[in-house]
Short mmCIF file of C-alpha atoms and ligand atoms in Angstrom, two decimals:
data_model
loop_
_atom_site.label_atom_id
_atom_site.label_comp_id
_atom_site.label_asym_id
_atom_site.label_seq_id
_atom_site.Cartn_x
_atom_site.Cartn_y
_atom_site.Cartn_z
CA MET Y 1 -46.61 -27.08 67.55
CA ASN Y 2 -47.72 -23.53 66.73
CA ARG Y 3 -49.39 -22.44 63.52
CA LYS Y 4 -46.21 -20.92 62.10
CA SER Y 5 -44.15 -24.09 62.53
CA PHE Y 6 -47.06 -26.18 61.23
CA LEU Y 7 -47.22 -24.06 58.08
CA LYS Y 8 -43.43 -24.35 57.72
CA LEU Y 9 -43.73 -28.12 57.93
CA GLY Y 10 -46.52 -27.99 55.35
CA SER Y 11 -44.12 -26.49 52.88
CA LEU Y 12 -41.75 -29.43 53.45
CA GLY Y 13 -44.40 -31.93 52.52
CA LEU Y 14 -46.32 -34.61 54.34
CA ALA Y 15 -43.45 -37.12 54.44
CA SER Y 16 -41.36 -34.77 56.55
CA PHE Y 17 -44.26 -34.17 58.89
CA LYS Y 18 -44.81 -37.90 59.33
CA ASN Y 19 -41.12 -38.44 60.07
CA ILE Y 20 -41.01 -35.69 62.65
CA THR Y 21 -44.11 -37.01 64.43
CA LEU Y 22 -42.52 -40.50 64.41
CA GLY Y 23 -39.31 -39.09 65.90
CA LEU Y 24 -37.28 -39.74 62.75
CA SER Y 25 -35.11 -37.12 61.11
CA PRO Y 26 -36.90 -35.27 58.29
CA SER Y 27 -36.05 -36.24 54.73
CA ILE Y 28 -34.39 -33.38 52.92
CA LYS Y 29 -31.64 -32.50 50.48
CA PRO Y 30 -29.08 -31.13 50.31
CA ILE Y 31 -27.76 -32.12 53.74
CA VAL Y 32 -24.40 -32.82 55.35
CA VAL Y 33 -23.74 -34.69 58.60
CA SER Y 34 -20.40 -35.06 60.35
CA THR Y 35 -18.87 -36.65 63.41
CA TRP Y 36 -18.53 -34.80 66.69
CA ASP Y 37 -19.25 -31.19 67.64
CA SER Y 38 -16.18 -30.14 65.68
CA GLY Y 39 -18.35 -30.99 62.67
CA MET Y 40 -20.20 -27.65 62.93
CA PRO Y 41 -17.59 -25.52 61.08
CA VAL Y 42 -16.88 -28.49 58.82
CA ASN Y 43 -20.55 -28.62 57.83
CA ALA Y 44 -20.51 -24.87 57.27
CA ALA Y 45 -17.63 -25.28 54.81
CA ALA Y 46 -19.45 -28.11 53.02
CA TRP Y 47 -22.64 -26.06 52.98
CA THR Y 48 -21.01 -23.26 50.96
CA ILE Y 49 -20.90 -25.82 48.14
CA LEU Y 50 -24.13 -27.74 48.74
CA SER Y 51 -26.22 -24.58 49.05
CA VAL Y 52 -25.30 -23.43 45.53
CA ASN Y 53 -26.07 -26.80 43.96
CA GLY Y 54 -22.52 -28.06 44.18
CA SER Y 55 -21.71 -31.76 44.33
CA ALA Y 56 -21.60 -33.82 47.50
CA LEU Y 57 -18.07 -34.87 46.51
CA ASP Y 58 -16.77 -31.28 46.40
CA ALA Y 59 -18.66 -30.52 49.62
CA VAL Y 60 -17.16 -33.35 51.68
CA GLU Y 61 -13.66 -32.54 50.45
CA ALA Y 62 -14.14 -28.86 51.38
CA GLY Y 63 -15.43 -29.85 54.82
CA ALA Y 64 -12.50 -32.15 55.51
CA MET Y 65 -10.01 -29.56 54.24
CA HIS Y 66 -11.50 -26.99 56.57
CA ILE Y 67 -10.61 -28.97 59.66
CA GLU Y 68 -7.25 -30.05 58.25
CA ASN Y 69 -6.42 -26.33 58.19
CA GLU Y 70 -6.95 -25.94 61.94
CA ILE Y 71 -3.47 -26.26 63.35
CA ASN Y 72 -4.78 -26.30 66.92
CA CYS Y 73 -7.34 -28.90 66.21
CA CYS Y 74 -7.46 -32.53 66.36
CA VAL Y 75 -7.15 -33.49 62.71
CA GLY Y 76 -4.38 -33.00 60.20
CA LEU Y 77 -0.87 -31.81 60.97
CA GLY Y 78 -2.01 -30.27 64.28
CA GLY Y 79 -3.10 -33.69 65.54
CA TYR Y 80 -1.40 -35.91 68.09
CA PRO Y 81 1.66 -37.87 67.00
CA ASP Y 82 2.38 -41.58 67.16
CA ARG Y 83 4.57 -43.07 69.88
CA ASP Y 84 7.70 -41.98 67.99
CA GLY Y 85 6.53 -38.36 68.01
CA ILE Y 86 5.58 -38.33 64.33
CA VAL Y 87 2.20 -37.12 63.03
CA THR Y 88 0.95 -39.57 60.41
CA LEU Y 89 -2.30 -38.88 58.60
CA ASP Y 90 -5.02 -41.13 57.19
CA ALA Y 91 -7.84 -40.02 54.90
CA CYS Y 92 -10.28 -41.31 52.33
CA ILE Y 93 -13.02 -40.14 50.01
CA MET Y 94 -15.80 -41.95 48.13
CA ASP Y 95 -18.29 -40.71 45.55
CA GLU Y 96 -21.70 -41.68 44.20
CA GLN Y 97 -20.22 -44.03 41.62
CA SER Y 98 -18.26 -46.01 44.22
CA ASN Y 99 -15.05 -44.37 43.07
CA CYS Y 100 -12.78 -44.12 46.07
CA GLY Y 101 -9.29 -43.13 47.11
CA ALA Y 102 -7.32 -43.19 50.34
CA VAL Y 103 -3.96 -42.44 51.92
CA ALA Y 104 -2.52 -43.88 55.11
CA GLY Y 105 0.52 -43.01 57.17
CA LEU Y 106 1.04 -39.84 55.17
CA GLU Y 107 3.55 -37.39 56.67
CA GLN Y 108 4.07 -33.63 56.27
CA ILE Y 109 1.20 -33.00 53.85
CA LYS Y 110 -1.51 -30.58 54.92
CA HIS Y 111 -4.50 -31.95 53.03
CA PRO Y 112 -4.54 -35.75 53.03
CA VAL Y 113 -8.19 -35.74 51.92
CA SER Y 114 -7.22 -33.98 48.70
CA VAL Y 115 -4.38 -36.43 48.11
CA ALA Y 116 -6.95 -39.22 48.60
CA ARG Y 117 -9.13 -37.57 45.96
CA LYS Y 118 -6.20 -37.45 43.56
CA VAL Y 119 -5.52 -41.15 44.21
CA MET Y 120 -9.17 -41.76 43.28
CA GLU Y 121 -9.11 -39.59 40.18
CA LEU Y 122 -5.62 -40.08 38.78
CA THR Y 123 -4.61 -43.65 39.58
CA PRO Y 124 -6.04 -47.13 39.07
CA HIS Y 125 -5.50 -47.76 42.82
CA VAL Y 126 -7.50 -47.12 45.96
CA ILE Y 127 -4.94 -46.77 48.77
CA LEU Y 128 -1.41 -45.34 48.86
CA VAL Y 129 0.61 -45.51 52.07
CA GLY Y 130 3.62 -43.91 53.75
CA ASP Y 131 6.50 -42.73 51.58
CA GLY Y 132 4.70 -43.74 48.39
CA ALA Y 133 1.70 -41.61 49.34
CA GLN Y 134 3.98 -38.67 50.11
CA GLN Y 135 5.88 -39.08 46.84
CA PHE Y 136 2.58 -39.16 44.93
CA ALA Y 137 1.41 -36.03 46.78
CA LEU Y 138 4.61 -34.14 45.96
CA GLU Y 139 4.42 -35.20 42.32
CA ASN Y 140 0.91 -33.81 42.20
CA GLY Y 141 1.70 -30.35 43.47
CA PHE Y 142 1.25 -30.73 47.23
CA LYS Y 143 3.82 -28.98 49.38
CA LYS Y 144 5.98 -30.72 51.97
CA GLU Y 145 5.38 -29.05 55.33
CA ALA Y 146 7.87 -28.84 58.19
CA ARG Y 147 7.75 -31.69 60.69
CA VAL Y 148 6.63 -29.77 63.80
CA LEU Y 149 4.13 -30.65 66.48
CA SER Y 150 1.42 -28.17 67.43
CA ALA Y 151 1.86 -26.73 70.93
CA ASP Y 152 -0.95 -28.91 72.30
CA ALA Y 153 0.36 -32.04 70.64
CA GLU Y 154 3.88 -31.44 71.92
CA LYS Y 155 2.66 -30.94 75.47
CA ALA Y 156 0.51 -34.06 75.36
CA TYR Y 157 3.34 -36.11 73.84
CA LYS Y 158 5.78 -35.03 76.54
CA GLU Y 159 3.25 -35.99 79.20
CA TRP Y 160 2.61 -39.30 77.48
CA LEU Y 161 6.34 -40.08 77.30
CA GLN Y 162 6.54 -40.07 81.08
CA LYS Y 163 4.52 -43.29 81.26
CA SER Y 164 4.45 -44.38 77.59
CA GLU Y 165 1.13 -46.16 78.08
CA TYR Y 166 -1.13 -46.80 75.12
CA LYS Y 167 -4.61 -46.34 76.46
CA PRO Y 168 -7.31 -44.57 74.40
CA VAL Y 169 -9.63 -42.49 76.57
CA ILE Y 170 -13.28 -43.00 75.72
CA ASN Y 171 -14.55 -40.13 73.54
CA ILE Y 172 -11.35 -38.18 74.00
CA GLU Y 173 -8.34 -39.33 72.07
CA ASN Y 174 -7.17 -35.78 71.71
CA LYS Y 175 -8.31 -33.51 74.48
CA THR Y 176 -7.30 -29.95 73.69
CA GLN Y 177 -9.00 -27.68 76.14
CA ASN Y 178 -7.86 -24.50 74.40
CA GLY Y 179 -8.67 -25.42 70.85
CA PRO Y 180 -11.28 -23.66 68.73
CA PHE Y 181 -13.84 -26.37 69.44
CA ALA Y 182 -13.24 -26.66 73.16
CA PRO Y 183 -16.69 -25.78 74.58
CA ASN Y 184 -17.49 -28.98 76.41
CA PHE Y 185 -20.89 -29.39 74.92
CA PHE Y 186 -22.10 -32.38 76.84
CA GLU Y 187 -21.74 -33.21 80.49
CA ASP Y 188 -19.18 -35.94 79.87
CA GLY Y 189 -16.87 -33.29 78.43
CA SER Y 190 -16.82 -34.54 74.86
CA ALA Y 191 -14.93 -31.92 72.92
CA ASN Y 192 -12.09 -32.46 70.49
CA HIS Y 193 -11.60 -35.63 68.58
CA ASP Y 194 -9.03 -36.65 66.13
CA THR Y 195 -11.25 -38.00 63.40
CA MET Y 196 -13.57 -36.09 61.13
CA GLY Y 197 -15.97 -38.18 59.08
CA LEU Y 198 -18.65 -36.53 56.98
CA VAL Y 199 -21.24 -37.69 54.49
CA ALA Y 200 -23.42 -35.50 52.29
CA LEU Y 201 -26.39 -35.72 49.95
CA ASP Y 202 -26.45 -33.02 47.29
CA GLY Y 203 -29.32 -31.31 45.50
CA ALA Y 204 -29.05 -33.77 42.61
CA GLY Y 205 -29.59 -36.64 45.05
CA ASN Y 206 -26.02 -37.95 45.00
CA LEU Y 207 -24.13 -39.13 48.07
CA SER Y 208 -20.42 -38.82 48.89
CA GLY Y 209 -18.27 -39.04 52.01
CA ALA Y 210 -14.81 -38.23 53.35
CA VAL Y 211 -12.76 -38.98 56.45
CA THR Y 212 -9.58 -37.35 57.70
CA THR Y 213 -7.61 -38.11 60.85
CA SER Y 214 -4.27 -38.26 62.59
CA GLY Y 215 -5.46 -41.59 63.99
CA MET Y 216 -5.31 -42.76 67.56
CA ALA Y 217 -2.87 -40.69 69.59
CA PHE Y 218 0.44 -42.43 70.42
CA LYS Y 219 -0.29 -45.37 68.15
CA LEU Y 220 2.56 -47.61 67.00
CA HIS Y 221 4.39 -46.05 64.07
CA GLY Y 222 2.82 -47.60 60.96
CA ARG Y 223 -0.53 -48.39 62.55
CA VAL Y 224 -3.53 -47.74 60.30
CA GLY Y 225 -7.02 -47.46 61.76
CA ASP Y 226 -10.46 -47.66 60.21
CA SER Y 227 -10.55 -44.10 58.86
CA PRO Y 228 -8.87 -44.64 55.44
CA ILE Y 229 -10.33 -48.11 54.95
CA ILE Y 230 -13.31 -48.15 52.61
CA GLY Y 231 -16.07 -50.18 54.26
CA ALA Y 232 -14.65 -49.53 57.73
CA GLY Y 233 -14.35 -45.77 58.33
CA LEU Y 234 -16.44 -44.78 55.31
CA PHE Y 235 -18.83 -46.38 52.87
CA VAL Y 236 -21.11 -44.89 50.24
CA ASP Y 237 -23.69 -46.71 48.14
CA ASN Y 238 -25.60 -44.20 46.07
CA GLU Y 239 -28.67 -46.46 45.89
CA VAL Y 240 -28.96 -46.73 49.65
CA GLY Y 241 -26.95 -44.37 51.84
CA ALA Y 242 -23.59 -43.55 53.35
CA ALA Y 243 -21.97 -44.04 56.74
CA THR Y 244 -18.85 -43.02 58.65
CA SER Y 245 -17.34 -43.85 62.02
CA SER Y 246 -15.15 -42.61 64.84
CA GLY Y 247 -13.59 -44.31 67.82
CA VAL Y 248 -11.32 -47.32 68.19
CA GLY Y 249 -10.60 -48.16 64.59
CA GLU Y 250 -9.58 -51.77 65.15
CA GLU Y 251 -13.08 -52.59 66.39
CA VAL Y 252 -14.64 -50.95 63.34
CA ILE Y 253 -12.36 -52.80 60.93
CA ARG Y 254 -13.20 -56.16 62.55
CA ILE Y 255 -16.86 -55.80 61.58
CA CYS Y 256 -16.42 -53.80 58.32
CA GLY Y 257 -18.45 -51.24 60.23
CA THR Y 258 -19.71 -48.69 57.73
CA HIS Y 259 -20.32 -51.29 55.04
CA LEU Y 260 -22.43 -53.13 57.58
CA VAL Y 261 -24.38 -49.98 58.43
CA VAL Y 262 -25.15 -49.36 54.76
CA GLU Y 263 -26.21 -52.99 54.28
CA PHE Y 264 -28.59 -52.69 57.25
CA MET Y 265 -30.07 -49.58 55.63
CA ARG Y 266 -30.45 -51.56 52.39
CA GLN Y 267 -32.51 -54.06 54.35
CA GLY Y 268 -34.86 -51.22 55.32
CA LEU Y 269 -33.54 -50.01 58.67
CA SER Y 270 -33.45 -46.30 59.44
CA PRO Y 271 -29.97 -44.74 59.69
CA SER Y 272 -30.00 -44.74 63.49
CA GLN Y 273 -31.28 -48.34 63.73
CA ALA Y 274 -28.67 -49.43 61.20
CA CYS Y 275 -25.92 -47.78 63.29
CA LYS Y 276 -27.37 -49.43 66.40
CA ARG Y 277 -27.20 -52.89 64.85
CA ALA Y 278 -23.54 -52.35 63.87
CA VAL Y 279 -22.70 -51.18 67.39
CA GLU Y 280 -24.43 -54.28 68.75
CA ARG Y 281 -22.09 -56.46 66.66
CA ILE Y 282 -19.13 -54.87 68.44
CA VAL Y 283 -20.70 -55.18 71.87
CA HIS Y 284 -21.90 -58.74 71.31
CA ARG Y 285 -18.49 -59.92 70.12
CA ASN Y 286 -16.82 -58.96 73.39
CA PRO Y 287 -19.11 -57.31 75.96
CA ALA Y 288 -16.39 -56.94 78.61
CA LYS Y 289 -14.00 -55.23 76.19
CA ALA Y 290 -16.77 -53.01 74.82
CA LYS Y 291 -17.19 -51.43 78.26
CA SER Y 292 -13.84 -49.72 77.94
CA LEU Y 293 -13.98 -48.52 74.36
CA GLN Y 294 -15.92 -46.11 72.23
CA VAL Y 295 -17.11 -46.45 68.65
CA GLY Y 296 -19.72 -44.21 67.08
CA PHE Y 297 -21.39 -44.64 63.70
CA LEU Y 298 -23.15 -41.92 61.73
CA ALA Y 299 -25.34 -42.60 58.70
CA LEU Y 300 -27.32 -40.71 56.06
CA ASN Y 301 -29.72 -42.40 53.66
CA LYS Y 302 -30.72 -41.60 50.12
CA LYS Y 303 -33.76 -39.68 51.37
CA GLY Y 304 -31.66 -37.39 53.53
CA GLU Y 305 -32.65 -39.06 56.81
CA TYR Y 306 -29.77 -39.39 59.27
CA GLY Y 307 -28.92 -40.97 62.59
CA GLY Y 308 -26.08 -42.14 64.79
CA TRP Y 309 -25.42 -44.69 67.50
CA ALA Y 310 -22.46 -45.38 69.77
CA VAL Y 311 -21.16 -47.99 72.17
CA GLN Y 312 -21.07 -45.50 75.05
CA LYS Y 313 -22.50 -42.15 75.96
CA GLY Y 314 -20.59 -39.15 74.59
CA PHE Y 315 -20.62 -39.52 70.81
CA VAL Y 316 -22.21 -36.49 69.17
CA PHE Y 317 -22.72 -35.50 65.56
CA SER Y 318 -23.41 -32.29 63.63
CA VAL Y 319 -26.13 -31.77 61.02
CA LYS Y 320 -26.60 -28.99 58.49
CA SER Y 321 -29.47 -28.59 56.03
CA SER Y 322 -31.84 -25.76 55.16
CA LEU Y 323 -33.93 -26.97 58.13
CA GLU Y 324 -31.30 -27.06 60.85
CA ASN Y 325 -27.75 -26.49 61.97
CA LYS Y 326 -27.34 -28.58 65.08
CA ILE Y 327 -25.33 -30.92 67.25
CA TYR Y 328 -27.09 -34.11 68.38
CA PRO Y 329 -26.02 -36.59 71.05
CA ALA Y 330 -26.10 -40.12 69.60
CA LYS Y 331 -27.98 -42.81 71.49
CA TYR Y 332 -25.80 -45.58 72.88
CA SER Y 333 -25.91 -49.24 73.79
CA LEU Y 334 -24.05 -49.55 77.12
N1 LIG A 1 -11.06 -44.05 64.24
C1 LIG A 1 -9.79 -43.39 64.42
C2 LIG A 1 -8.69 -44.40 64.35
O1 LIG A 1 -8.86 -45.52 64.82
C3 LIG A 1 -9.66 -42.64 65.70
C4 LIG A 1 -10.80 -41.74 66.10
O2 LIG A 1 -11.90 -41.85 65.63
O3 LIG A 1 -10.60 -40.87 66.95
O4 LIG A 1 -7.64 -44.09 63.88
#
């Protein structure tokens, strides 16, 4: 460590220095962390709000909306369809007061995360699905988009139809080599993924999170994964921390994954150790099955410390604070 970086650390306080020397993430706010390398521009969108003292809730919605706008990306209407060729979207949002809203199986609406927020703010319910979710969106000013597949999704669907096999590929449910986030960052080629989960801590010390996805590619029509399920794909407890997930949603639902991660943090574990313990639940339940699937958890605690853990190699996450703007590979169990 040179003098300049030592002095910089000094200005962050002794706690940060101790964490760095222990190999833990520094504690800082505001901060936003998101799943995968595609989280970099998502974090940038969230940062425009966090950096001017905006709320974590507004920041996570802005981040999720950013990626929902990318027609050639992996999330939102540009995502891969189900086995009937229809793109159905799942999203949720949760704030520091445990208010939450979600939509599942939503069709032809560009910003499912914002519909989820409206469910949270305008209704006494938590989840709206399918036609009812779409009707609610239209009644609240969202526009019905045309039902068209993106060029990448159409190509992949046509290829898939030749065999019609449902087989998620580890780390790559939606591999779009030409998309805006295509630089294969790690040697296993992890690139585009069809779920964006992000959690943020704002300057006031409040946590919020959001998830948006087109779900597993070529799923059965009507299938809902972990992403819109509070406690599975996202959980926020403002006293403790927040967590999100990506990967095979059924495995996350079975263990109430993100709720479990937050409970482990409540017991005193660091974010990465809490994610590790949740991954171990999945692996322990069925070690043979775990070898052929991927689940990654990402967590942020009340102090602004973060960490992730996955079943297999290949899960990465993006971090943005005033200290850093980086992609990290998560550690893994198998
Ligand atoms: N978790 C998502 C789902 O099961 C998929 C993903 O993370 O890629 O729908």
